[in-house]
Coordinates of C-alpha atoms in Angstrom, one line a residue:
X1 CA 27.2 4.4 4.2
X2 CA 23.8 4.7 5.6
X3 CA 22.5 5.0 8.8
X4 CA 19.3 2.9 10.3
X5 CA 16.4 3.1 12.4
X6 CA 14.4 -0.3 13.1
X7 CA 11.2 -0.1 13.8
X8 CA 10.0 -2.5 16.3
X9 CA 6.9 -3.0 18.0
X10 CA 5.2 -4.7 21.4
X11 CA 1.9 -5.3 23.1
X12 CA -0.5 -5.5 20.3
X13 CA -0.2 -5.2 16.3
X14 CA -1.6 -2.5 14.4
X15 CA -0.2 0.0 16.7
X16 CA 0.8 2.3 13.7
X17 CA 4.0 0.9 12.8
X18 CA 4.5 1.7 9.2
X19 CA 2.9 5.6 9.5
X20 CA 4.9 6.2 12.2
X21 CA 8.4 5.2 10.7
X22 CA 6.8 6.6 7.2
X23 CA 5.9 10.0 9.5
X24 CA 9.8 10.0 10.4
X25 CA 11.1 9.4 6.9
X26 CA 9.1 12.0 5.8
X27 CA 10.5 14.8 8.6
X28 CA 14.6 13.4 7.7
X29 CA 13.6 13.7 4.2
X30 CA 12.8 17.3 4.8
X31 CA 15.5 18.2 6.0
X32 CA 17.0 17.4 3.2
X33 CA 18.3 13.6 4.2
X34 CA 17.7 10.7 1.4
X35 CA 15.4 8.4 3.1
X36 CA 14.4 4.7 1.9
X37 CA 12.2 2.2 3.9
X38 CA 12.7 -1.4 4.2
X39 CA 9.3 -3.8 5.4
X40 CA 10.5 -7.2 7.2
X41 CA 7.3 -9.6 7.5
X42 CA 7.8 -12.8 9.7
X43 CA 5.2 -14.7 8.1
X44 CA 6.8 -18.4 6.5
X45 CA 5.0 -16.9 3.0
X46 CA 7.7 -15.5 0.5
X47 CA 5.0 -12.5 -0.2
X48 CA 1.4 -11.7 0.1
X49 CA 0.7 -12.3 -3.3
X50 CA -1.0 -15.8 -2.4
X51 CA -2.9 -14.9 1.1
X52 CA -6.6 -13.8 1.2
X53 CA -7.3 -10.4 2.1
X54 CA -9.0 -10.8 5.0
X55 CA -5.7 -12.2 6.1
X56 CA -3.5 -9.5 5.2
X57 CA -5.5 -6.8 3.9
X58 CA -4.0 -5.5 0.5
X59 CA -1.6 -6.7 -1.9
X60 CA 0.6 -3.5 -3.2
X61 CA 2.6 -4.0 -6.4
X62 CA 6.1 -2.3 -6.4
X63 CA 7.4 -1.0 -10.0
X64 CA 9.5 -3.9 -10.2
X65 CA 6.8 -6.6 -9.9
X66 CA 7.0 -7.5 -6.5
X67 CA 4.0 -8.6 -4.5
X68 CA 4.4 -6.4 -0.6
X69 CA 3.1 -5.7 2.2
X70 CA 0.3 -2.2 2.1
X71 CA 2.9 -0.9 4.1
X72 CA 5.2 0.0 1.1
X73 CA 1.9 1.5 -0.4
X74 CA 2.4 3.6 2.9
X75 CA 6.1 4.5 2.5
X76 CA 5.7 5.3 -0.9
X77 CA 2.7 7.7 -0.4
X78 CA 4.4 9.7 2.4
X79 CA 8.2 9.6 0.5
X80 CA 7.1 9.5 -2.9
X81 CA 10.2 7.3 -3.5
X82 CA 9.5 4.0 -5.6
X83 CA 9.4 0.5 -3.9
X84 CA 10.9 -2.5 -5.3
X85 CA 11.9 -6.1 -4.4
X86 CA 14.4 -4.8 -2.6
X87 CA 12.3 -2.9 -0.3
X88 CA 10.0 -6.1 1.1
X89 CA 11.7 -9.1 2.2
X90 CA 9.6 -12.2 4.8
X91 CA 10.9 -14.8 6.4
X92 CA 9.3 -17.0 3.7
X93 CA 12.1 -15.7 1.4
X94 CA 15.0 -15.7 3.7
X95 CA 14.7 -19.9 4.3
X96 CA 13.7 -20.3 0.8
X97 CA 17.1 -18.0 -0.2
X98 CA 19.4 -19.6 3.1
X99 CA 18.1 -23.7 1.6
X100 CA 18.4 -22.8 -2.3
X101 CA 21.9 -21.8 -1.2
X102 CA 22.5 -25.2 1.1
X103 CA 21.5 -27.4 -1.8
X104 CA 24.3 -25.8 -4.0
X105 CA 26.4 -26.5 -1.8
X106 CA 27.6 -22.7 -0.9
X107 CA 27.9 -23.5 2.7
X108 CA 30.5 -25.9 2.0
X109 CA 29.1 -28.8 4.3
X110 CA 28.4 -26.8 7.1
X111 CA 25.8 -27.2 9.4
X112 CA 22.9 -24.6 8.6
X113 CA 21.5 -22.9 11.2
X114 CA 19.2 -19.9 12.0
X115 CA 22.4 -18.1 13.6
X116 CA 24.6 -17.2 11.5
X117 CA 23.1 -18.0 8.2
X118 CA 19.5 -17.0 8.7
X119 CA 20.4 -14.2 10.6
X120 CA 23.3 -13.0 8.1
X121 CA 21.0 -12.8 4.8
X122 CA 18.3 -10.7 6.6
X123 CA 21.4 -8.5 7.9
X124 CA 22.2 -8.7 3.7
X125 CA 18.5 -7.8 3.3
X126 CA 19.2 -4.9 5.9
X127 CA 22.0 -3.1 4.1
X128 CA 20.1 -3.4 0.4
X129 CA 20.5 0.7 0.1
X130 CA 23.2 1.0 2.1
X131 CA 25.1 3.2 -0.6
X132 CA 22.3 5.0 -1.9
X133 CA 20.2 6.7 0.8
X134 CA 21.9 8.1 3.7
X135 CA 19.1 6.9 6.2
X136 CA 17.6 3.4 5.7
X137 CA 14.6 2.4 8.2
X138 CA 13.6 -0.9 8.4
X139 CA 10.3 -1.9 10.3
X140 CA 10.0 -5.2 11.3
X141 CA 6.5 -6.8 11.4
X142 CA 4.8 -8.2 14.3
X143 CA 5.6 -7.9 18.2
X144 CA 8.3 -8.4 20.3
X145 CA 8.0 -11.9 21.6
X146 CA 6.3 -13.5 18.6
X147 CA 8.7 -16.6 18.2
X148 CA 8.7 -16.2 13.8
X149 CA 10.1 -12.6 14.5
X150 CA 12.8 -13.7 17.0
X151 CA 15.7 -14.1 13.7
X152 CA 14.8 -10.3 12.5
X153 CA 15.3 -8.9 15.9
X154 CA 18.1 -10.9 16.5
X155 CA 19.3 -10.1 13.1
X156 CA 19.0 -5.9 14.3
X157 CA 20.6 -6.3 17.2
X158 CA 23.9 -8.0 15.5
X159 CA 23.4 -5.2 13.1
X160 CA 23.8 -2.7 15.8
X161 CA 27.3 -4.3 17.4
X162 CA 28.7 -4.6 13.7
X163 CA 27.9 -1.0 12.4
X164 CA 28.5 1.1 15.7
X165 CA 25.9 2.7 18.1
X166 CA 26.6 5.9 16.1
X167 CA 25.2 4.6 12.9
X168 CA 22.2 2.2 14.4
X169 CA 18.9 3.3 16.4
X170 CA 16.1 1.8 17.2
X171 CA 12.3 3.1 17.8
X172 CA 9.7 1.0 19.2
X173 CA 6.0 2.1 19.2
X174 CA 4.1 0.3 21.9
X175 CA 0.8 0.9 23.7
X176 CA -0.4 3.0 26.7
X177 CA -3.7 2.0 27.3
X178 CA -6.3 3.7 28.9
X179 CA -8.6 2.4 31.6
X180 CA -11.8 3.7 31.9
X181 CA -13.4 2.3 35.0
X182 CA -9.8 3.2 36.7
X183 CA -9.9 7.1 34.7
X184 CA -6.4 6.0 34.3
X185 CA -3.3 5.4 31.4
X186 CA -1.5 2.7 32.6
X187 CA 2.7 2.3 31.6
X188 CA 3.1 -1.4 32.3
X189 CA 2.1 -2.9 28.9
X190 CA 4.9 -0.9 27.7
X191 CA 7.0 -1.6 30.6
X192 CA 6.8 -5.3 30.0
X193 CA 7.5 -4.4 26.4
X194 CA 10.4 -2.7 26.4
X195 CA 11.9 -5.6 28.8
X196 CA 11.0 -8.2 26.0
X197 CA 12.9 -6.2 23.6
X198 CA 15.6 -6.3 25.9
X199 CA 16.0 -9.9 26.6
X200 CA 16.8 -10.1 22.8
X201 CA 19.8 -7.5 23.7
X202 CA 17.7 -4.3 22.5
X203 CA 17.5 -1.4 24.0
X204 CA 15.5 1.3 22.6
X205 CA 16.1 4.8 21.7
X206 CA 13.1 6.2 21.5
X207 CA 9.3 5.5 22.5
X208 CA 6.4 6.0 20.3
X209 CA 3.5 5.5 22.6
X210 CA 0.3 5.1 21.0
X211 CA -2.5 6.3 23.1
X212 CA -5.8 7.7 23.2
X213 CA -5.4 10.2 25.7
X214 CA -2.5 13.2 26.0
X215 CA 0.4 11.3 28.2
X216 CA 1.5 13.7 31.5
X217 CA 5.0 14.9 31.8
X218 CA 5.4 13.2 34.9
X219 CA 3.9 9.6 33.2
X220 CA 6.5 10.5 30.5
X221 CA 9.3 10.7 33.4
X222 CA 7.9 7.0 34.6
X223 CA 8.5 5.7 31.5
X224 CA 12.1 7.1 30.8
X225 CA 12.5 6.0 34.5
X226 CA 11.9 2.0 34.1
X227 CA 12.1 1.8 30.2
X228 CA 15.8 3.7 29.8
X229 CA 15.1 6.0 27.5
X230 CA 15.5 10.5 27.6
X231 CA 12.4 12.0 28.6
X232 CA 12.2 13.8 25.5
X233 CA 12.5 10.3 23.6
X234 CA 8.7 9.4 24.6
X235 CA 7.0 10.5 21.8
X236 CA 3.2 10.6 22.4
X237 CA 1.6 9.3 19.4
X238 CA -2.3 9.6 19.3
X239 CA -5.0 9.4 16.6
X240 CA -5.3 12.2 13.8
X241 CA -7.7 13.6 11.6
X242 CA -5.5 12.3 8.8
X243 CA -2.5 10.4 9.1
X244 CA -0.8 13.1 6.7
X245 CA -0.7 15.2 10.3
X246 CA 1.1 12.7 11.8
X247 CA 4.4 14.0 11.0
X248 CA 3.7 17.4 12.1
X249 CA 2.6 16.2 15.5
X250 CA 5.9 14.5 15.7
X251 CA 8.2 17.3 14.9
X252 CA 6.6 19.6 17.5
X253 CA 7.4 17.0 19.8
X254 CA 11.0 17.1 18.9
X255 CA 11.5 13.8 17.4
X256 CA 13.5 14.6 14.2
X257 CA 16.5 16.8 16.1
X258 CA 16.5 13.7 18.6
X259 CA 17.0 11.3 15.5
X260 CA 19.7 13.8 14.0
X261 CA 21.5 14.0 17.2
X262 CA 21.2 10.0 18.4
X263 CA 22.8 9.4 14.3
X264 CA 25.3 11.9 15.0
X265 CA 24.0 13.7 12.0
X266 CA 24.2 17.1 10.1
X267 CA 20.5 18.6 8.7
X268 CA 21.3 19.2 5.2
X269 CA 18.5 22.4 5.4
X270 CA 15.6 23.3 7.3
X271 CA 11.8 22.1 7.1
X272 CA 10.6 25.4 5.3
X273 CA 6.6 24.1 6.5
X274 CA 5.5 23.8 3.1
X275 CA 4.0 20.3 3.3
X276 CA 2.4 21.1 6.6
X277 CA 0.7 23.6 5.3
X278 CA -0.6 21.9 2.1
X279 CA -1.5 19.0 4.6
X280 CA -3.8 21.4 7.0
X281 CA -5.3 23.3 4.5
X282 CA -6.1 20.0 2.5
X283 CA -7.5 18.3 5.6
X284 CA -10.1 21.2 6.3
X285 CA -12.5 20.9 2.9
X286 CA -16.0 22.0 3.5
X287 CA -17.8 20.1 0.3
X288 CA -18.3 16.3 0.5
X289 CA -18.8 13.6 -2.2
X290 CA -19.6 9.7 -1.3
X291 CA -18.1 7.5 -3.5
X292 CA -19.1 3.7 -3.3
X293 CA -16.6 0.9 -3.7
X294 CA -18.3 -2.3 -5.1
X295 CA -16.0 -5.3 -4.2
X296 CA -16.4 -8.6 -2.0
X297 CA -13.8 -7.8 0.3
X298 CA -16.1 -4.6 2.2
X299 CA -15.8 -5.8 5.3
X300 CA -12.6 -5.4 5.6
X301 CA -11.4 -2.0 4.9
X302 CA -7.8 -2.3 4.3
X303 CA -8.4 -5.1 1.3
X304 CA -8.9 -1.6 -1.0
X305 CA -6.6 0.4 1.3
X306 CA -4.3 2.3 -1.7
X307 CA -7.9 2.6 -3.4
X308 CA -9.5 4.0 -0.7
X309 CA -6.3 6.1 0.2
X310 CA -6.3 7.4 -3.5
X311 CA -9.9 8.8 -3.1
X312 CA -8.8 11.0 0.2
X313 CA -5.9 12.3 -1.9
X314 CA -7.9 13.5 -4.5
X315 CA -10.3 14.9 -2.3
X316 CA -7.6 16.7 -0.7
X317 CA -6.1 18.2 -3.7
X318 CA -9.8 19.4 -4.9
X319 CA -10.8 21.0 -1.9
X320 CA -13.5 17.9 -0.8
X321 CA -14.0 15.4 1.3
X322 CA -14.7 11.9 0.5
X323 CA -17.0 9.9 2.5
X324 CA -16.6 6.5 1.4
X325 CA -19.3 3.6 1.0
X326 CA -18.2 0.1 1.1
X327 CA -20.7 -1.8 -0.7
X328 CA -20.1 -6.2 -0.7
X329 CA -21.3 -7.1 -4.1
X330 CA -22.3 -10.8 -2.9
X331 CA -24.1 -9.8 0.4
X332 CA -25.7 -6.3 -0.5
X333 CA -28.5 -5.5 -2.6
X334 CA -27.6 -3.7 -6.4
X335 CA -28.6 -1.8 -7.1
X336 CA -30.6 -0.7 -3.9
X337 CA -26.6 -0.3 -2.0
X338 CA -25.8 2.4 -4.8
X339 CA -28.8 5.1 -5.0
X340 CA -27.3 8.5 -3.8
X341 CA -23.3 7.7 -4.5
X342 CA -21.7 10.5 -6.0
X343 CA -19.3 8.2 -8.0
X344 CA -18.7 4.3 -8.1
X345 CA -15.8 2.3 -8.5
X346 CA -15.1 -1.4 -9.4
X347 CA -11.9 -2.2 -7.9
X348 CA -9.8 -5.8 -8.3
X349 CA -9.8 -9.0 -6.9
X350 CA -9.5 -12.8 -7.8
X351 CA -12.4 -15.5 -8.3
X352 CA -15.8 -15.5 -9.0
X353 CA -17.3 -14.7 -5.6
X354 CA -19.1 -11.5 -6.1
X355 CA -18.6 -11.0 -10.0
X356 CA -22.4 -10.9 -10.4
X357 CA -22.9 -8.0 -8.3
X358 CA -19.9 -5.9 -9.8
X359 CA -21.2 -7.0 -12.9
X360 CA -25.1 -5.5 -11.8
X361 CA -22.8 -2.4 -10.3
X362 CA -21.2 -1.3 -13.2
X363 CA -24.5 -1.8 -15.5
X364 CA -26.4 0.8 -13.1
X365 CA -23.3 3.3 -13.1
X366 CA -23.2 3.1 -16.9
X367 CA -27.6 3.4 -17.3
X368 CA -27.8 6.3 -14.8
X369 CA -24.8 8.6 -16.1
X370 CA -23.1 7.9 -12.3
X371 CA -19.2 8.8 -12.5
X372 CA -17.3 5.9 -13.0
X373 CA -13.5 4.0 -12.1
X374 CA -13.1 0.3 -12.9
X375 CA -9.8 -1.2 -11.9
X376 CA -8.2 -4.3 -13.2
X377 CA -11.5 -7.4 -12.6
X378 CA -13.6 -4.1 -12.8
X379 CA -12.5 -3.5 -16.3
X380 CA -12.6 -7.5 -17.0
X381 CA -16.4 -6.9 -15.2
X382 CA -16.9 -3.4 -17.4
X383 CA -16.8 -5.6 -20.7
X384 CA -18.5 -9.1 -19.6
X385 CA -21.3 -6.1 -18.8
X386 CA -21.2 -4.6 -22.3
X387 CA -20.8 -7.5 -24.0
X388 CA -23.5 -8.9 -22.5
X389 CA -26.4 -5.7 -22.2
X390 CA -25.1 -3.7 -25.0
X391 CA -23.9 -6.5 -27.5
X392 CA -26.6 -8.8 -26.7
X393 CA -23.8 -12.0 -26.3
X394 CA -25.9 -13.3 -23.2
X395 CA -23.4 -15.9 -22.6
X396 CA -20.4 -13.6 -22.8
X397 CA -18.1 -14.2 -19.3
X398 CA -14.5 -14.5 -18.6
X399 CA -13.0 -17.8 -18.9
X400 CA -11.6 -17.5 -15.3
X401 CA -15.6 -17.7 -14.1
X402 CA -16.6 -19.9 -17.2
X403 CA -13.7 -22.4 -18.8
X404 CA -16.7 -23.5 -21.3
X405 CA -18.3 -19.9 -22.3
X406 CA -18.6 -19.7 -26.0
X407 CA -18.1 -15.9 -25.8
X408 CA -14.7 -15.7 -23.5
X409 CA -14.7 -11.5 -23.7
X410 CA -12.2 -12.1 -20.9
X411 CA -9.6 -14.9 -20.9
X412 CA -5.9 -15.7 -20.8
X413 CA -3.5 -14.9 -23.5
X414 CA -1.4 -17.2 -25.3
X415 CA 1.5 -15.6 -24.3
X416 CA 0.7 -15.6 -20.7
X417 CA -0.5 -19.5 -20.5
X418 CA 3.1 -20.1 -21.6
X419 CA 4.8 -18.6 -18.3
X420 CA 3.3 -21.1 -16.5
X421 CA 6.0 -23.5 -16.6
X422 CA 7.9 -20.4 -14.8
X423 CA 6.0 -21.2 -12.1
X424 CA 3.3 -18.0 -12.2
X425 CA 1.0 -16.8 -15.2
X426 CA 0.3 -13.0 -14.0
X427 CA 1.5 -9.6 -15.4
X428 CA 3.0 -7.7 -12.1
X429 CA 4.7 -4.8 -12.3
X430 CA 4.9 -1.9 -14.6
X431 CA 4.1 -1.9 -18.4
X432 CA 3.4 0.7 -20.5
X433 CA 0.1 1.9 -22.6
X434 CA -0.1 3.9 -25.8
X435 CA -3.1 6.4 -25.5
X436 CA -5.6 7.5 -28.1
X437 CA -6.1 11.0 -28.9
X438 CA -9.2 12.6 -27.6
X439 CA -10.4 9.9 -25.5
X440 CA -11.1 10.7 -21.8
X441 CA -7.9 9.0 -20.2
X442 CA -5.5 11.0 -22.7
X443 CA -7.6 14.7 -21.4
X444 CA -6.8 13.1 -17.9
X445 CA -3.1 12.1 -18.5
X446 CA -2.1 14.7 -20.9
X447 CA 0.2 12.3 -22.6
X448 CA 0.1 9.6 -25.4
X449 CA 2.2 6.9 -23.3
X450 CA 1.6 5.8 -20.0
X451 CA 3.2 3.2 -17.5
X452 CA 1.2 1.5 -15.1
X453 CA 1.3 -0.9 -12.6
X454 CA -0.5 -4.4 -13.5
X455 CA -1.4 -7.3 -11.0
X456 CA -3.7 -9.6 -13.3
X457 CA -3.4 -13.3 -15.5
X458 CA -6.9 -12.1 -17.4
X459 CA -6.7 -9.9 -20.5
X460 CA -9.8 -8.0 -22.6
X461 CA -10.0 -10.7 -25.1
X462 CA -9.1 -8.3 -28.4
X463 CA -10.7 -10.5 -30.9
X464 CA -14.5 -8.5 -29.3
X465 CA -12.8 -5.2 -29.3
X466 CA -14.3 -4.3 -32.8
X467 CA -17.8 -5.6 -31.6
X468 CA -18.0 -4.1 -28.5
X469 CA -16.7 -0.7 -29.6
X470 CA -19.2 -0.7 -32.4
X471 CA -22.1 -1.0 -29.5
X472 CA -19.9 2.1 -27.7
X473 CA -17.6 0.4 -25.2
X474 CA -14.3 2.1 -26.7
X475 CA -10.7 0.7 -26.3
X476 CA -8.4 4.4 -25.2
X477 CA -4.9 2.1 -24.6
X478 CA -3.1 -0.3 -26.0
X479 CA 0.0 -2.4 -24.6
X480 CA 1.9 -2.6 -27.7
X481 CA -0.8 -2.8 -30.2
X482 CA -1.8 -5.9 -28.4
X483 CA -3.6 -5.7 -25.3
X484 CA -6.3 -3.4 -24.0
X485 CA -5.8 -1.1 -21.2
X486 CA -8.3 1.3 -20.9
X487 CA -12.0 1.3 -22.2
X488 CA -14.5 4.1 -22.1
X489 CA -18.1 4.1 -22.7
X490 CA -18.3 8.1 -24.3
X491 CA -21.8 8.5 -24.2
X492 CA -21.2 9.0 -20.2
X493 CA -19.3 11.9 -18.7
X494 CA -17.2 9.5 -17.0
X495 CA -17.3 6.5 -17.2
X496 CA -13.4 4.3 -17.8
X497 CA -12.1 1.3 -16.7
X498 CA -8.4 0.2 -16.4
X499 CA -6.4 -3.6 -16.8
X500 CA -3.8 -2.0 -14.1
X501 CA -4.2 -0.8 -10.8
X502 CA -3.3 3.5 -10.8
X503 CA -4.2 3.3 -6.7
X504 CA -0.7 2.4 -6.4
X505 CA 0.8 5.7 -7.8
X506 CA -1.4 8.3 -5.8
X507 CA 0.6 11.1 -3.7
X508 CA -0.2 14.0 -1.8
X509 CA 1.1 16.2 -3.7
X510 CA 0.2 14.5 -7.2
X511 CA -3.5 12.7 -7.3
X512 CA -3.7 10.2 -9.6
X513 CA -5.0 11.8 -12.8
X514 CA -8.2 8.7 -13.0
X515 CA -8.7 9.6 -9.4
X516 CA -8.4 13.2 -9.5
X517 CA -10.9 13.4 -12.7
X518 CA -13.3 11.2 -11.0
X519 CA -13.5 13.6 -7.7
X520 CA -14.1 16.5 -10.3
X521 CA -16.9 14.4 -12.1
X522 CA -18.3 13.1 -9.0
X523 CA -18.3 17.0 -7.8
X524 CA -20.2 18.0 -11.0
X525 CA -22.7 15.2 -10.6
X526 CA -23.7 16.1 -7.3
X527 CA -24.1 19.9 -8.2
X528 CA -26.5 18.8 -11.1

């Protein structure tokens, strides 16, 4: 049976919820504990895969197919453990699950209401890994006092009578402000907080207080004082270089022997230091490359956070630091945005907003030799810009942006215009790739098959494969003989796009092998 750790969290949102419970799984994994993370979302949405990402920032793709919260891009980076459906759940899905039930008639008559039945299938969605990891931490999105999060918290604190105090914890990150015409951190935002969380009938175990400045001993001893908690349980959580530090910062603080004593549980080794060390050596490069990503979404950073993420990791694994440029392909000029990048990448999206300018993007990576990624509409974008410059089809688009194109280079499959009476016409999830021999992606792979993550409807139309390769826009992959999945223009260095999405598969340990080779080539370019 496993044991659980909610993650709650007051004041304000984007306090650090998800790295800090990631930063914890990470220390009880090494020690040796199997760890697995659950995301709870309060939003009336049954998944991201529908909201704008100025909303919610990124959509991250689990193995599986499921459409999640960033956060699991988070857990999965830090644990190196695979998400899947099970891992996300929103309120969306719990009504949609609790009234799909009532119209079959499996409450037999009853009157449904948010206690017990709403409240009993999150507590099901709770316990999803409850015989396969022995620690299970579920962070529950939002703050304390939001009225759509009330049945999750309500939902934890249930959980916590039925399973025993022994087996159920709960850490809640909050804020200390500090207040600069006073010189002062102040303790009653999380004060008020804490008493929120226990009018619900939580009380918390530990304190993660974010803050900007080092909390005092004695300010700690204030908040055990009114909040209830062990001195030692206020964990002072401040900015970091890299959030990969994190974790360290929290063990030296004590937090994983006070989780292993509060669960009533037995290390299964020690934390040999290892990935501390990889960490603070990786974190301290001394060469820099700038790497532009071209998208419509660059105001907001975390609508390409796995991309983004991705680049840091293989900066850190080569020893460099990546500085990078967020360029909005509607509202900046190409290519005036892109002179001095070191590497460019096209990254997804949806609709036509911005298409012209990734289009204009990809044409001056591919003219001026620049290192070059294009991911999922940046590969549909990589051939509408060959088809057009290097095939001379003037006309050539995708039929997403043009229904009436004569030359749809990019459109939807047959195959895929028949799910819609499913209700959805989009590949999610993983699906593999055969690799051609000697091609750039099989020197960076090292392996003739491939699986891969996918979030698209739009395919690489195959009937132009034959004229596009003849004017040098090579397909490298195949999805079963049918569908491209990798293109290549040779005559560059490096210069491939992708149909999937590999940002979702990057690790600290283990780069991406696209991201990884385009630090390297992005290194080389700036040496020459």
């Amino acid at each position: 049976m496993s044991k659980f750790i909610f993650v709650t969290g007051g004041v304000v949102s984007s306090l650090g919820k998800g790295i800090t419970g990631a930063s914890l799984a990470k220390l009880l994994q090494l020690r040796g504990f199997k760890v697995n993370m659950i995301k709870c979302d309060p939003y009336i949405n049954i998944d991201p895969g529908t909201l704008s990402p100025y909303q919610h920032g990124e959509v991250f793709v689990t193995a599986d197919g499921a459409e999640a919260d960033l956060d699991l891009g988070t857990y999965e980076r830090f644990l190196d453990v695979p998400m899947t459906k099970a891992n996300t759940t929103t309120a969306g899905g719990i009504y949609q699950t609790v009234i799909d039930n009532e119209r079959r008639g499996d409450y037999n008559g009853v009157t449904v209401q948010v206690i017990p039945h709403i409240t009993n299938e999150i507590k099901k969605r709770f316990a999803a890994f409850d015989k396969n990891f022995d620690i299970t931490i579920i962070e529950i999105g939002g703050t304390v006092g939001d009225i759509e999060g009330l049945p999750f918290l309500e939902a934890a604190r249930q959980f916590r009578v039925e399973r025993g105090r022994e087996n159920v914890m709960t850490l809640h990150a909050t804020l200390v402000p500090y207040i600069s015409s006073a010189g002062e951190l102040k303790t009653k935002p999380t004060q008020h907080s804490v008493n929120k969380l226990r009018e619900i009938g939580i009380e918390p175990d530990v304190l993660a207080c974010r803050t900007e400045h080092p909390i005092s001993d004695s300010m700690k001893k204030k908040l055990s004082l009114f909040c209830s908690v062990e001195p030692a349980a206020v964990i002072e959580v401040m900015d970091a270089p890299s959030i990969y530090l994190v974790p360290e910062e929290l063990e030296k603080q004590g937090l994983t022997d006070l989780v292993i004593k509060r669960l009533n549980l037995k290390a299964k080794k020690k934390n040999d230091g290892k990935w501390f060390d990889f960490v603070r050596k990786a974190t301290s490069p001394k060469k820099q490359i700038t790497v532009g990503i071209a998208g419509k979404y660059a105001e907001l950073k975390d609508a390409y956070k796995s991309v983004a993420e991705s680049l840091y990791l293989a900066g850190m694994s080569n020893k460099v630091s990546v500085k990078v440029k967020y360029i909005n392909t509607q509202k900046d000029p190409i290519p005036a945005s892109l002179k001095g990048l070191d590497a460019i990448i096209v990254p997804g999206g949806f609709g036509k907003r911005g298409i012209p300018g990734k289009i204009e993007a990809i044409k001056y990576a591919r003219e001026n030799k620049i290192p070059f990624l294009g991911i999922c509409l940046g590969m549909q974008c990589t051939v509408i810009e060959a088809a057009r410059n290097l095939a001379g089809l003037k006309d050539a688009d995708s039929t997403e942006i043009n229904p009436d194109t004569k030359n749809p280079v990019v459109a939807m499959m047959e195959d895929q215009k028949k799910i819609k009476k499913l209700g959805g016409t989009m590949r999610l999830g993983n699906y593999s790739a055969k690799i051609r021999k000697g091609s750039l992606a099989h020197k960076l792979y090292k392996k003739d098959t491939i699986e891969e993550r996918h979030r698209h409807r739009y395919e690489y139309n195959p009937q132009f494969v034959p004229l596009l390769e003849n004017c040098g826009l090579k397909v490298s992959a195949w999805h079963k003989e049918l569908l491209p999945e990798i293109v290549e223009y040779p005559k560059n260095p490096f210069f491939i796009a992708v149909q999937f999405h590999p940002e979702f598969a990057s690790r600290p340990l283990k780069p991406h092998p696209l991201f990884d080779g385009l630090a390297k080539a992005a290194l080389k370019n700036k040496k020459n």
